[in-house]
Every structure is written in C-alpha cells, then in structure tokens.
Amino acid sequence: MIRYRLSLIALALFLGAGFCQADFKAKDGLLIMEAESHSGGKGDWDKETFIEGYTGECHYEFTGNSIMGGAPNSDLKYRFTVDKDGIYHLWIRAHKRLVGDDGKKAKHDLCNDCWIRMKGDFESGNDTPLEILESDTKLYVHGKSAETWDWTHRLDYKHPETGKHKFSAPVYRLKAGEKYTLYISGRSRRFNMDRIVLKHEDIPTHEAQAPEQAESEQ
C-alpha cells in the first residue's frame, strides 16, 4: 500500500512538471520571456502561428471577452529574478488582429490590450502609484500593431487618489535576487502577444527589443 501511494505521488509530480516552469533569470539587466513559457494553464489563450514574424515556438491569442475588452480572464504567470538592482521597463510584443467589420470601427481601441500586475518586493520606478502596479491594470498597444508586431505602450487607469484618468509606462524598481511574478490576463479578444521584455534602464531600448535576442535562461 505504501509503495502504491508513493507511485501515485511520483506520477502526480511527473504529470505536474509540465505545468510548472522554473524561474527565469535576467542576465546583465535584461530579461526576455516567450509568451508560451508561463507557469500553469493557459485558459482562453490559444497557441497560434498564423501571424508571421513571431519569436519562439508560437504566439498567444486571447479568445475570451469581447473585442472591446472585459474583466481579467485567464492569468498567465511568469516567475523571474533580476541580477541588478534598479529601474526596469516592461514591454510586451503585441499585435491586434482586426477582421470583418472591425475596420469600420475605432481601430485604435479594439483587440489591443491585456491586464497586468506584479507580485514581489518592488517599488514604482516612475509616477505610477504602486497599488496600480500591484493590481490588474490595462496595458495597451497601438501604432501599427494592426499590420505588424509592435510594443505595448502605456498603462491606462484612474489615479487612486485624484480619480483622474492617467496614462503611464509600466516601470519598476526591482531588487537583485528577489523573486517576482508577472501576471498577464486577457482583456480584449484577438489581442496577440509574442514575448515579454523587462530591461534595466541602462540597456538601450532597441537592443532589448531586437527579435534576435534569445530567451532568458531558467
């Protein structure tokens, strides 16, 4: 009986291994994680390969809610550490896929956003309130993202003290060796994401966002 129970435990651990990724480790202040390299299930995110130019094995498309958005849905978890103290900027390589009647509507505000929040010992790296960075907050992409891959640009939220509508970049003051978890949840249907980049302020943006950059080690 004891041997049988141990076998069941071993089997459960083996089956569970595929759903649990190790922590990513930034190198020289640069962290790159592919969308598919998350911990846990993927919920209403589909693995896809039909949008050309993606990195890694695939890109992810959110299939829940509506094209205008909705409540946080289907958390994806990305666990990581950084190797340098300091200010870090976050971007998600994204694409808003417009089809059918979407072209007749406000293209800039359809299929173009997700929710993000971070867990760990950190501070805000700019004027974004810490509680906004710790809570599910809308992050959107615009520009040419309906035709090609682009980068998420701004958080969109109401300031918790003034109640005024605000836009600001997701910027964090992180500690070397501290464990962090980034949560990305679906907001608008047909929002696609390819990879997540978190870079120290000393690294040039074009260098960090270069598609040829390899995914960080785990």
CSV table of C-alpha atoms in Angstrom, one decimal:
chain,number,residue,atom,x,y,z
A,1,MET,CA,0.0,0.0,0.0
A,2,ILE,CA,2.8,2.4,0.9
A,3,ARG,CA,4.6,1.6,-2.4
A,4,TYR,CA,1.4,2.2,-4.3
A,5,ARG,CA,0.8,5.6,-2.6
A,6,LEU,CA,4.4,6.6,-3.4
A,7,SER,CA,3.9,5.6,-7.0
A,8,LEU,CA,0.8,7.8,-7.2
A,9,ILE,CA,2.7,10.7,-5.7
A,10,ALA,CA,5.6,10.3,-8.2
A,11,LEU,CA,3.1,10.1,-11.1
A,12,ALA,CA,1.4,13.3,-9.9
A,13,LEU,CA,4.7,15.1,-9.7
A,14,PHE,CA,5.7,13.9,-13.1
A,15,LEU,CA,2.4,15.0,-14.7
A,16,GLY,CA,2.5,18.3,-12.9
A,17,ALA,CA,6.0,19.1,-14.1
A,18,GLY,CA,4.7,20.1,-17.5
A,19,PHE,CA,2.6,22.8,-15.9
A,20,CYS,CA,5.3,24.4,-13.8
A,21,GLN,CA,8.2,26.4,-15.3
A,22,ALA,CA,11.3,27.3,-13.3
A,23,ASP,CA,12.1,31.0,-12.6
A,24,PHE,CA,13.6,33.0,-15.4
A,25,LYS,CA,16.9,34.7,-14.7
A,26,ALA,CA,17.8,38.1,-16.1
A,27,LYS,CA,21.4,38.5,-17.4
A,28,ASP,CA,23.2,41.8,-17.3
A,29,GLY,CA,19.8,43.5,-16.6
A,30,LEU,CA,17.9,42.0,-19.5
A,31,LEU,CA,15.0,39.6,-19.1
A,32,ILE,CA,13.2,38.0,-22.1
A,33,MET,CA,10.3,35.5,-21.8
A,34,GLU,CA,8.3,34.0,-24.6
A,35,ALA,CA,4.6,34.1,-24.2
A,36,GLU,CA,4.4,30.3,-24.2
A,37,SER,CA,6.9,30.0,-21.3
A,38,HIS,CA,4.4,30.6,-18.5
A,39,SER,CA,3.5,28.6,-15.4
A,40,GLY,CA,0.2,26.8,-15.1
A,41,GLY,CA,-2.7,26.5,-17.5
A,42,LYS,CA,-3.4,28.9,-20.4
A,43,GLY,CA,-7.2,29.3,-20.1
A,44,ASP,CA,-8.6,31.3,-23.0
A,45,TRP,CA,-5.3,31.9,-24.6
A,46,ASP,CA,-4.7,29.9,-27.8
A,47,LYS,CA,-1.3,28.9,-29.2
A,48,GLU,CA,-1.1,30.2,-32.7
A,49,THR,CA,1.4,30.5,-35.6
A,50,PHE,CA,-0.6,32.4,-38.3
A,51,ILE,CA,0.8,35.9,-37.6
A,52,GLU,CA,4.2,36.0,-39.3
A,53,GLY,CA,7.3,37.3,-37.5
A,54,TYR,CA,6.8,35.8,-34.1
A,55,THR,CA,9.7,34.6,-32.0
A,56,GLY,CA,9.9,31.3,-30.1
A,57,GLU,CA,7.6,28.4,-30.9
A,58,CYS,CA,4.4,30.4,-31.3
A,59,HIS,CA,2.4,33.4,-30.3
A,60,TYR,CA,-0.7,33.6,-28.0
A,61,GLU,CA,-4.1,34.9,-29.0
A,62,PHE,CA,-6.7,35.7,-26.3
A,63,THR,CA,-10.1,34.3,-27.3
A,64,GLY,CA,-12.3,35.4,-24.3
A,65,ASN,CA,-14.3,38.5,-23.5
A,66,SER,CA,-15.2,40.8,-26.4
A,67,ILE,CA,-13.1,42.9,-28.9
A,68,MET,CA,-13.8,45.9,-26.7
A,69,GLY,CA,-12.5,44.2,-23.6
A,70,GLY,CA,-13.7,42.7,-20.3
A,71,ALA,CA,-12.7,41.7,-16.8
A,72,PRO,CA,-9.3,40.0,-16.2
A,73,ASN,CA,-9.5,36.5,-17.6
A,74,SER,CA,-7.1,33.5,-17.8
A,75,ASP,CA,-4.0,34.5,-15.8
A,76,LEU,CA,-0.6,33.6,-17.3
A,77,LYS,CA,2.2,33.6,-14.7
A,78,TYR,CA,5.8,34.4,-15.4
A,79,ARG,CA,8.2,33.9,-12.5
A,80,PHE,CA,11.7,35.6,-12.6
A,81,THR,CA,14.6,37.2,-10.8
A,82,VAL,CA,16.9,40.1,-11.9
A,83,ASP,CA,20.6,40.3,-11.4
A,84,LYS,CA,20.9,44.1,-11.0
A,85,ASP,CA,19.2,46.5,-8.6
A,86,GLY,CA,17.5,49.4,-10.3
A,87,ILE,CA,14.8,50.7,-12.6
A,88,TYR,CA,13.3,48.3,-15.1
A,89,HIS,CA,11.0,49.0,-18.1
A,90,LEU,CA,8.4,46.4,-19.2
A,91,TRP,CA,7.1,45.8,-22.8
A,92,ILE,CA,5.1,43.1,-24.4
A,93,ARG,CA,5.5,42.4,-28.1
A,94,ALA,CA,1.9,42.5,-29.3
A,95,HIS,CA,-0.4,42.5,-32.3
A,96,LYS,CA,-4.1,43.5,-32.5
A,97,ARG,CA,-5.8,41.2,-35.1
A,98,LEU,CA,-8.7,43.0,-36.8
A,99,VAL,CA,-11.1,41.1,-39.0
A,100,GLY,CA,-14.5,41.6,-40.6
A,101,ASP,CA,-16.3,44.7,-39.5
A,102,ASP,CA,-13.5,45.8,-37.2
A,103,GLY,CA,-12.2,48.1,-39.9
A,104,LYS,CA,-15.4,50.2,-39.8
A,105,LYS,CA,-14.9,51.0,-36.1
A,106,ALA,CA,-12.3,52.8,-34.0
A,107,LYS,CA,-9.3,50.6,-34.9
A,108,HIS,CA,-7.1,52.1,-32.1
A,109,ASP,CA,-9.4,50.8,-29.4
A,110,LEU,CA,-10.2,47.2,-30.5
A,111,CYS,CA,-8.3,43.9,-29.7
A,112,ASN,CA,-5.4,45.9,-28.4
A,113,ASP,CA,-5.0,45.3,-24.6
A,114,CYS,CA,-4.4,43.0,-21.7
A,115,TRP,CA,-4.3,43.2,-17.9
A,116,ILE,CA,-1.0,43.1,-16.0
A,117,ARG,CA,0.0,43.0,-12.3
A,118,MET,CA,3.2,42.1,-10.5
A,119,LYS,CA,3.9,40.4,-7.2
A,120,GLY,CA,7.0,40.8,-5.1
A,121,ASP,CA,9.1,43.3,-3.2
A,122,PHE,CA,9.4,46.2,-5.5
A,123,GLU,CA,8.6,49.9,-5.8
A,124,SER,CA,7.3,52.1,-8.7
A,125,GLY,CA,10.0,53.3,-11.0
A,126,ASN,CA,8.1,56.4,-12.1
A,127,ASP,CA,5.0,58.3,-11.1
A,128,THR,CA,2.7,55.3,-11.4
A,129,PRO,CA,1.2,54.5,-8.0
A,130,LEU,CA,2.5,51.3,-6.5
A,131,GLU,CA,-1.0,49.9,-6.0
A,132,ILE,CA,-1.7,50.3,-9.7
A,133,LEU,CA,1.4,48.1,-10.5
A,134,GLU,CA,0.2,45.5,-7.9
A,135,SER,CA,-3.4,45.4,-9.3
A,136,ASP,CA,-4.8,44.2,-12.6
A,137,THR,CA,-4.3,47.3,-14.8
A,138,LYS,CA,-5.0,47.8,-18.5
A,139,LEU,CA,-1.9,47.8,-20.8
A,140,TYR,CA,-2.4,48.6,-24.4
A,141,VAL,CA,-0.7,48.6,-27.8
A,142,HIS,CA,-1.4,51.0,-30.7
A,143,GLY,CA,0.6,52.4,-33.6
A,144,LYS,CA,1.0,50.0,-36.5
A,145,SER,CA,0.0,46.9,-34.4
A,146,ALA,CA,-2.9,46.0,-36.7
A,147,GLU,CA,-0.4,45.4,-39.6
A,148,THR,CA,2.7,44.2,-37.8
A,149,TRP,CA,4.1,43.3,-34.4
A,150,ASP,CA,4.5,46.3,-32.1
A,151,TRP,CA,5.1,47.0,-28.4
A,152,THR,CA,2.7,47.8,-25.6
A,153,HIS,CA,3.0,51.4,-24.8
A,154,ARG,CA,1.1,52.6,-21.7
A,155,LEU,CA,-0.9,51.6,-18.7
A,156,ASP,CA,-4.5,53.1,-18.6
A,157,TYR,CA,-6.0,53.7,-15.2
A,158,LYS,CA,-7.7,56.1,-12.8
A,159,HIS,CA,-5.4,57.6,-10.2
A,160,PRO,CA,-6.4,56.1,-6.8
A,161,GLU,CA,-6.2,59.4,-5.0
A,162,THR,CA,-7.4,62.0,-7.6
A,163,GLY,CA,-9.7,59.8,-9.6
A,164,LYS,CA,-8.3,61.4,-12.8
A,165,HIS,CA,-7.6,59.3,-15.9
A,166,LYS,CA,-3.9,58.6,-16.3
A,167,PHE,CA,-1.5,57.0,-18.7
A,168,SER,CA,2.0,56.0,-17.8
A,169,ALA,CA,4.6,53.4,-18.7
A,170,PRO,CA,5.0,50.2,-16.6
A,171,VAL,CA,8.3,50.9,-14.8
A,172,TYR,CA,9.5,49.1,-11.7
A,173,ARG,CA,12.3,49.5,-9.1
A,174,LEU,CA,13.5,45.9,-8.6
A,175,LYS,CA,16.0,44.1,-6.3
A,176,ALA,CA,18.6,41.7,-7.5
A,177,GLY,CA,17.8,38.1,-6.3
A,178,GLU,CA,14.2,38.9,-5.3
A,179,LYS,CA,11.6,36.6,-6.7
A,180,TYR,CA,8.9,38.2,-8.8
A,181,THR,CA,5.8,37.0,-10.6
A,182,LEU,CA,4.3,38.9,-13.5
A,183,TYR,CA,0.6,38.1,-14.2
A,184,ILE,CA,-0.8,38.8,-17.7
A,185,SER,CA,-4.5,38.3,-18.1
A,186,GLY,CA,-6.7,38.5,-21.2
A,187,ARG,CA,-8.8,41.7,-21.7
A,188,SER,CA,-9.8,42.1,-25.3
A,189,ARG,CA,-10.5,39.3,-27.8
A,190,ARG,CA,-7.9,38.8,-30.5
A,191,PHE,CA,-5.1,40.5,-28.7
A,192,ASN,CA,-2.0,38.7,-29.6
A,193,MET,CA,1.3,38.6,-27.7
A,194,ASP,CA,4.7,37.1,-28.6
A,195,ARG,CA,7.2,37.9,-25.9
A,196,ILE,CA,7.8,39.8,-22.7
A,197,VAL,CA,10.8,42.1,-22.3
A,198,LEU,CA,11.9,43.6,-19.0
A,199,LYS,CA,15.1,45.7,-19.2
A,200,HIS,CA,17.3,47.7,-16.9
A,201,GLU,CA,17.3,51.4,-17.7
A,202,ASP,CA,21.0,51.2,-18.7
A,203,ILE,CA,20.2,49.0,-21.7
A,204,PRO,CA,19.1,50.7,-25.0
A,205,THR,CA,15.5,50.0,-25.8
A,206,HIS,CA,16.3,49.0,-29.4
A,207,GLU,CA,18.8,46.4,-28.2
A,208,ALA,CA,16.4,44.9,-25.6
A,209,GLN,CA,13.5,44.7,-28.2
A,210,ALA,CA,15.6,43.2,-31.0
A,211,PRO,CA,13.8,39.9,-32.1
A,212,GLU,CA,17.1,38.1,-32.4
A,213,GLN,CA,17.6,38.4,-28.6
A,214,ALA,CA,17.4,34.9,-27.1
A,215,GLU,CA,15.0,33.9,-24.4
A,216,SER,CA,16.5,34.2,-20.9
A,217,GLU,CA,17.7,31.1,-19.1
A,218,GLN,CA,15.7,29.3,-16.4
